[in-house]
Amino acid sequence: MSATQSAGTVVSRTPVGDYHHLVIAAEGIAEHARPGHFVALAIGGVDSGMLLRRAFSIYRTSTTGRHGETVEIVFAAHGKGTRWMADLAPGDPIDVVGPVGRPFALPKEPVSCVLVGGGYGSAPMFSLATALRDRGCPAHLVLGAATTPRLFGLSDANKVGSSVHVTTEDGSTGTRGRVTDVLGDLVDTTDAAVVYACGPMGMLRAVADVAEDNGAWSQCAVEESMACGIGVCMTCVLPVEGEDGIVRMVRSCVDGPVFRGDRVRWDAVGTIPPGTLGGPR
Amino acid sequence: MSYAPHDFGGPISPDEVDLSVDLCGVALPNPVMTASGCAAAGRELDQFFDVAELGAIVTKSIMLNPRSGRATPRMAETPSGMLNSIGLQGPGIDAFLARDLPWLVQRGARAVVSIAGDKPADYVELARRVGQAPGVAAIEVNISCPNVENRGLVFACDAESSYRVIEECRPHIPDDIPVFAKLTPDVTDIATIAGAVADAGADGVTVINTLLGLTMDPDTLRPRLGGVTGGLSGPAVRPVAVRAVWQIRKALPDLPILGVGGIRTGFDALEFVLAGADAVQVGTVIFNDPGAPMRVVRELRDELAVRGIRSLDTVRNAAHG
Ligand SMILES: Cc1cc2nc3c(=O)[nH]c(=O)nc-3n(C[C@H](O)[C@H](O)[C@H](O)COP(=O)(O)OP(=O)(O)OC[C@H]3O[C@@H](n4cnc5c(N)ncnc54)[C@H](O)[C@@H]3O)c2cc1C
Ligand SMILES: Cc1cc2nc3c(=O)[nH]c(=O)nc-3n(C[C@H](O)[C@H](O)[C@H](O)COP(=O)(O)O)c2cc1C
Ligand code: FES
C-alpha cells in the first residue's frame, strides 16, 4: 500500500447533525482506498501555525463523479484544527495524504458480520458493509451515539445493512443505552464470526470484550493522537500483543488503525505495561 | 544600524545553480537532509519523494537495545511547533542494522546514522557497530540525552561529558566517516560545547536539538504530555537555531555545521547557510508536509537563482561579512 500527497480542493461541506460532511477533490487517493483507511489533512493552509496533520476515516470515495476523484469524510468540530475545517467552503485548497493505514481485514468465507459505529465512527462502516455483502457476508449494522444529532448515516445504514440497530444514550432514537447493550444478542442471533468497530476507545474496548465473550473475532479501528499520520513520528503508539505473545508499542497510523481487538492491551492504553518490549525495567 | 544589501548580480536560471556540497569528503547532491526522529529510517518518506535524491537521510537515533519510549500522550501541538516526549522509541541496533540501514543503502540514499546512549560505553559500542556497517555516509552522535551515570544530566549540557563521549567514540569510527555531534540549545554558551566536541575529534556539529518545554492541559490542569516535559521543535524555534549556528560559526570559523530547527521553506534553509551552516535538516515540518525536504531543495535553488547566486559556497557565512 502506498499513500499519496495530493493538493485537494473542497467540493462541499455540509452540516449533518452535530457533524460536517466534507467532500474533497483530490487525485491519487480514491482508487487505492479500502474500508478502514484514513486520510491525514493539513490544517490552516501553507503558512499555518498548526503543523500537525489531522486524521479522518474515509467515509466514501468516488473516481467517476463530476468532480473527478473525490474522497469524503465526516468530522466533528472541537479543537482548533477541526474548527478551522468547519469554515471550509467550496474551492478552498486542502492538502490530503492518503489512503493511510491498514484497512479492515475481510473474511475469506461468507460469514455473518456485525459492524459497530460509535458517533462519527460509523463513517467507514457503510463502504465496509458494501464490501462485505459483495463477498456474500451478511453485514448487520449497529449505530450508537449519545444523542440523535451525533448519529451519523442512518439512511446509508438502511441502504447497505442486512439489518440496522440504533442506540442512543438519551433514548431519542432506537434503544436507550449503548451499542454494547444490543451487541451481545445480535452477535448471538446472527451467529456473527467477526465484529468490526470504529468509535471512541472506551467503546472499542467494550466491543472487543463482547465479541470475545460471544466467540467472534473483532477488528477495531482505534483513534490515537497523531502528528504525522504516515509512520515517521512515533507519537501514535499503543500497546499491542504480537503473535509471539510480546507486547510492543505499535504505531496506530501505519500498523493500524485497525487492530484485532484481542491483541490490543486496552487496559494499558496510555501507559507502557510491564513486560513491553524495551520497556523500563 | 543598517546593513548594505548583498548583491550577487541579476537572476539566473535555476538550472545554473549548483547545490552540491562536499561535507567532510562526503559528496551530497544538495545540502538538505531529514532531521533525526522526523523521518524514521526513510522508508515511509520514499512514498512522497525519492529518498536517494535528497542530500541525506538522517535516521532516528538508535540505541543499543529495543526501547519502548514514554507513555502517551507524547505530543502536543503548540504555536508554530510541537512538544514531543517520544523517549527514543526504537528497535535497537541489531534490528536497525539488519533491516533499516540495508534498505536505505540499497535504495541509494546517503545514510547518516544517529546514535544515542544512556552512558558513554553505549555510544562506544554503537560507534563500533555502525562504523563497521557497510554504506554509512556519516554518523550523528545525539548527545542531547540524559547521562544515567551523571545524575541524568544531559551530556550536551556539559562540556566535559560532551568531550568524553566524542573522544571515546571517534577512534572506533573509520576516518572517512565524518562524525557530527548533535547539540542542545539549552545551554549557557553553545559555542563552548561545540569547541569541546571539535577538540574531542568531532568533524562537525548538528544544531539544534529540541528545546525543553512544558504545556498544560485545559481539562486536567496538569501537564499535557505523559513525559511531563517535552522537546519543542518546529518553525517556532527557528530563530534560536539560526542564532546557535551564527554563534558557533563566529567562534569556530572552520567547523562544519549542520543547521536544523524549524526549516519550512527554501529561504529558511538559506537563512541557516547565511549564518554559516554547511548543510541543513528538515524535521517537524515533515509532519505537516511529507514532501517538504525535496520542496525545500527546489525552493532553495529558486531563492539562489533569483539572486544570481550560482553556488552555496558564494553565500555560506555571507551574513557575517
Ligand atoms: C485513524 C483516525 C480516524 C479518525 N476519524 C475521524 C473521523 O472520521 N471524524 C472525526 O471527526 N474525527 C476523526 N478522528 C479524530 C480526529 O483526528 C481528531 O478529532 C482531530 O485530529 C482533532 O483535531 P483538532 O484540531 O480538533 O484538535 P487539537 O487538539 O487541536 O489537535 C491537536 C493535535 O492532536 C491530534 N489529536 C487530537 N485529538 C485527536 C484524536 N481524537 N485522534 C487523533 N488525533 C488527535 C491532532 O491530530 C493534532 O495533531 C480520527 C482519528 C484517527 C486517529
Ligand atoms: C518527534 C520528534 C522526534 C525526534 N527525535 C530525535 C532523535 O531521535 N534524535 C535526535 O537527535 N533528534 C530528534 N529530534 C530533534 C530533531 O531532529 C530536530 O533537531 C529538532 O526537532 C529541531 O528541528 P525541527 O524544528 O526542524 O524539527 C526529534 C524531533 C521530533 C519533533
Ligand atoms: S502519527 Fe506519526 S507515527 Fe503515527
Coordinates of C-alpha atoms in Angstrom, one line a residue, chain B residues 37-297:
Chain B
G37 CA 13.5 11.3 14.6
C38 CA 11.4 13.0 11.9
A39 CA 11.9 10.6 9.1
A40 CA 12.2 7.2 10.8
A41 CA 14.7 5.3 8.5
G42 CA 13.5 6.9 5.3
R43 CA 11.2 4.1 4.0
E44 CA 7.9 5.8 4.8
L45 CA 9.0 9.1 3.1
D46 CA 10.1 7.2 -0.1
Q47 CA 6.3 7.2 -0.9
F48 CA 6.4 11.0 -1.2
F49 CA 9.8 11.7 -2.8
D50 CA 12.9 9.8 -3.9
V51 CA 15.0 9.5 -0.8
A52 CA 18.1 9.0 -2.9
E53 CA 17.7 12.5 -4.4
L54 CA 17.8 14.2 -1.0
G55 CA 21.2 15.3 0.4
A56 CA 21.0 12.6 3.0
I57 CA 18.5 10.8 5.3
V58 CA 19.4 11.1 9.0
T59 CA 17.9 8.1 10.8
K60 CA 16.1 8.2 14.1
S61 CA 18.6 8.0 17.0
I62 CA 19.2 4.3 17.6
M63 CA 20.2 2.8 20.9
L64 CA 21.8 -0.5 21.9
N65 CA 18.6 -2.2 22.9
P66 CA 15.0 -2.0 21.9
R67 CA 13.3 0.8 23.7
S68 CA 9.5 1.3 24.2
G69 CA 9.7 5.1 24.7
R70 CA 7.5 7.0 27.0
A71 CA 3.8 6.8 27.8
T72 CA 1.3 8.6 25.6
P73 CA 0.3 11.3 25.1
R74 CA 3.7 12.0 23.6
M75 CA 2.9 15.1 21.6
A76 CA 1.2 18.4 21.9
E77 CA 0.7 21.0 19.2
T78 CA 2.0 24.4 20.2
P79 CA 2.0 27.7 18.2
S80 CA 4.0 27.0 15.0
G81 CA 5.6 24.0 16.7
M82 CA 5.1 21.0 18.9
L83 CA 6.3 19.4 22.0
N84 CA 7.3 15.7 21.9
S85 CA 8.3 13.2 24.5
I86 CA 8.8 10.1 22.4
G87 CA 11.6 8.9 24.6
L88 CA 13.7 7.5 21.8
Q89 CA 11.4 4.5 21.0
G90 CA 13.3 2.2 18.6
P91 CA 14.1 -1.4 17.7
G92 CA 17.7 -1.4 19.0
I93 CA 20.9 -1.6 17.0
D94 CA 20.6 -5.2 15.9
A95 CA 17.3 -4.8 14.2
F96 CA 18.4 -1.5 12.8
L97 CA 21.5 -2.9 11.1
A98 CA 19.6 -6.0 9.9
R99 CA 16.6 -4.3 8.5
D100 CA 16.6 -0.5 8.3
L101 CA 20.1 0.5 7.2
P102 CA 20.4 -2.1 4.4
W103 CA 17.1 -0.8 2.9
L104 CA 18.4 2.8 2.8
V105 CA 21.8 1.9 1.4
Q106 CA 20.3 -0.4 -1.2
R107 CA 17.9 2.3 -2.1
G108 CA 20.9 4.6 -3.0
A109 CA 20.3 7.1 -0.3
R110 CA 23.1 8.7 1.7
A111 CA 22.5 7.3 5.2
V112 CA 23.5 9.4 8.2
V113 CA 23.1 7.2 11.2
S114 CA 22.2 8.9 14.5
I115 CA 23.2 7.1 17.7
A116 CA 22.2 7.7 21.3
G117 CA 23.1 6.2 24.6
D118 CA 22.4 6.3 28.4
K119 CA 26.1 6.2 29.2
P120 CA 29.5 6.7 27.4
A121 CA 30.0 3.0 27.0
D122 CA 26.8 2.7 25.0
Y123 CA 28.0 5.3 22.5
V124 CA 31.3 3.5 22.1
E125 CA 29.6 0.2 21.3
L126 CA 27.2 1.9 18.9
A127 CA 30.0 3.7 17.2
R128 CA 31.9 0.5 16.7
R129 CA 28.9 -1.3 15.3
V130 CA 27.7 1.4 13.0
G131 CA 31.3 2.3 12.0
Q132 CA 31.7 -1.2 10.6
A133 CA 28.3 -1.4 8.8
P134 CA 28.5 -1.0 5.0
G135 CA 27.2 2.1 3.4
V136 CA 27.2 4.6 6.2
A137 CA 27.8 8.1 4.9
A138 CA 28.2 9.8 8.3
I139 CA 27.4 9.3 12.0
E140 CA 25.5 11.8 14.1
V141 CA 26.1 11.4 17.8
N142 CA 23.0 12.6 19.6
I143 CA 24.4 13.7 22.9
S144 CA 21.3 15.6 23.9
C145 CA 20.4 12.6 26.1
P146 CA 20.5 12.2 29.8
N147 CA 23.6 10.5 31.2
V148 CA 22.5 7.9 33.7
E149 CA 26.0 7.9 35.2
N150 CA 25.9 11.6 35.9
R151 CA 22.6 12.1 37.7
G152 CA 20.7 12.2 34.4
L153 CA 22.4 15.4 33.3
V154 CA 22.2 15.8 29.5
F155 CA 25.7 15.1 28.0
A156 CA 25.5 18.1 25.7
C157 CA 24.7 20.4 28.7
D158 CA 28.2 19.8 30.0
A159 CA 31.4 20.4 28.0
E160 CA 33.3 17.7 29.8
S161 CA 30.7 15.0 29.2
S162 CA 30.4 16.0 25.6
Y163 CA 34.1 15.9 25.1
R164 CA 34.3 12.5 26.8
V165 CA 31.6 10.8 24.6
I166 CA 33.1 12.0 21.4
E167 CA 36.7 11.3 22.4
E168 CA 35.7 7.7 23.3
C169 CA 33.7 7.1 20.1
R170 CA 35.9 8.7 17.5
P171 CA 38.6 6.0 17.4
H172 CA 36.0 3.3 16.7
I173 CA 34.7 5.0 13.6
P174 CA 36.7 4.9 10.3
D175 CA 38.4 8.2 9.4
D176 CA 36.5 8.6 6.2
I177 CA 33.1 8.5 8.0
P178 CA 32.6 12.0 9.4
V179 CA 31.2 12.3 12.9
F180 CA 28.8 15.1 13.9
A181 CA 27.8 15.8 17.5
K182 CA 24.2 16.9 17.9
L183 CA 23.9 19.6 20.5
T184 CA 21.1 21.0 22.6
P185 CA 20.4 24.7 22.6
D186 CA 19.5 24.5 26.4
V187 CA 23.0 25.7 27.5
T188 CA 24.6 29.0 28.5
D189 CA 27.1 29.1 25.7
I190 CA 26.6 26.6 22.8
A191 CA 29.9 27.6 21.2
T192 CA 31.8 26.3 24.2
I193 CA 30.2 22.9 23.8
A194 CA 30.9 22.9 20.0
G195 CA 34.5 23.7 20.8
A196 CA 34.7 20.8 23.2
V197 CA 33.4 18.2 20.8
A198 CA 35.6 19.6 18.0
D199 CA 38.6 19.2 20.3
A200 CA 37.5 15.6 21.0
G201 CA 37.6 14.7 17.4
A202 CA 34.1 15.5 16.0
D203 CA 34.3 16.5 12.4
G204 CA 31.3 18.9 12.9
V205 CA 28.2 19.7 14.9
T206 CA 24.5 19.5 14.3
V207 CA 22.5 22.3 15.9
I208 CA 19.9 22.4 17.3
N209 CA 18.1 19.6 19.1
T210 CA 14.8 20.5 20.6
L211 CA 14.4 23.0 23.5
L212 CA 12.9 21.7 26.7
G213 CA 9.3 22.8 27.1
L214 CA 6.1 22.2 29.1
T215 CA 2.4 22.7 28.4
M216 CA -0.7 22.2 30.5
D217 CA -4.0 20.5 29.6
P218 CA -7.0 22.8 30.0
D219 CA -9.2 19.9 31.1
T220 CA -7.0 18.2 33.7
L221 CA -5.0 21.3 34.6
R222 CA -1.9 19.1 34.6
P223 CA 0.9 18.6 32.1
R224 CA -0.4 17.5 28.7
L225 CA 2.5 15.1 28.0
G226 CA 2.9 11.7 29.6
G227 CA 6.6 12.5 30.0
V228 CA 5.7 15.9 31.6
T229 CA 8.3 17.9 29.7
G230 CA 8.9 17.6 26.0
G231 CA 11.2 18.9 23.3
L232 CA 10.0 22.0 21.4
S233 CA 10.5 22.0 17.7
G234 CA 9.1 23.5 14.5
P235 CA 9.2 27.0 13.0
A236 CA 8.7 28.5 16.5
V237 CA 12.4 27.6 17.3
R238 CA 14.0 28.6 14.0
P239 CA 15.4 31.9 15.2
V240 CA 17.0 30.1 18.2
A241 CA 18.6 27.6 15.8
V242 CA 19.9 30.3 13.4
R243 CA 21.3 32.1 16.4
A244 CA 23.1 28.9 17.5
V245 CA 24.6 28.4 14.1
W246 CA 25.7 32.0 14.0
Q247 CA 27.4 31.9 17.4
I248 CA 29.2 28.7 16.6
R249 CA 30.4 30.0 13.2
K250 CA 31.7 33.2 14.9
A251 CA 33.6 31.1 17.4
L252 CA 34.8 28.3 15.2
P253 CA 35.2 29.7 11.6
D254 CA 36.1 26.3 10.1
L255 CA 33.9 23.8 11.9
P256 CA 31.3 22.1 9.6
I257 CA 27.8 22.8 10.9
L258 CA 24.5 21.1 10.1
G259 CA 21.8 23.6 10.8
V260 CA 18.4 22.3 12.0
G261 CA 15.3 23.9 13.6
G262 CA 12.0 24.9 12.1
I263 CA 13.0 24.9 8.4
R264 CA 9.9 25.1 6.3
T265 CA 10.9 26.9 3.1
G266 CA 13.9 27.4 0.8
F267 CA 14.5 30.7 2.3
D268 CA 14.5 29.2 5.8
A269 CA 17.3 26.9 4.6
L270 CA 19.1 29.9 3.1
E271 CA 19.0 31.7 6.5
F272 CA 21.0 28.9 8.0
V273 CA 23.5 28.9 5.2
L274 CA 23.9 32.7 5.5
A275 CA 24.6 32.2 9.2
G276 CA 27.3 29.6 8.5
A277 CA 25.6 26.2 8.0
D278 CA 27.2 23.8 5.5
A279 CA 24.1 21.8 5.2
V280 CA 20.6 21.8 6.8
Q281 CA 18.0 19.4 8.0
V282 CA 14.2 19.4 7.9
G283 CA 12.4 17.9 10.8
T284 CA 9.0 18.7 12.3
V285 CA 7.7 20.3 9.0
I286 CA 7.8 16.8 7.5
F287 CA 4.8 16.0 9.7
N288 CA 3.0 18.9 8.1
D289 CA 4.2 18.2 4.6
P290 CA 5.9 14.9 3.9
G291 CA 7.2 16.2 0.6
A292 CA 8.9 19.1 2.4
P293 CA 12.6 18.0 2.2
M294 CA 12.6 17.9 -1.6
R295 CA 10.4 21.0 -1.8
V296 CA 13.0 22.9 0.3
V297 CA 15.7 21.8 -2.2

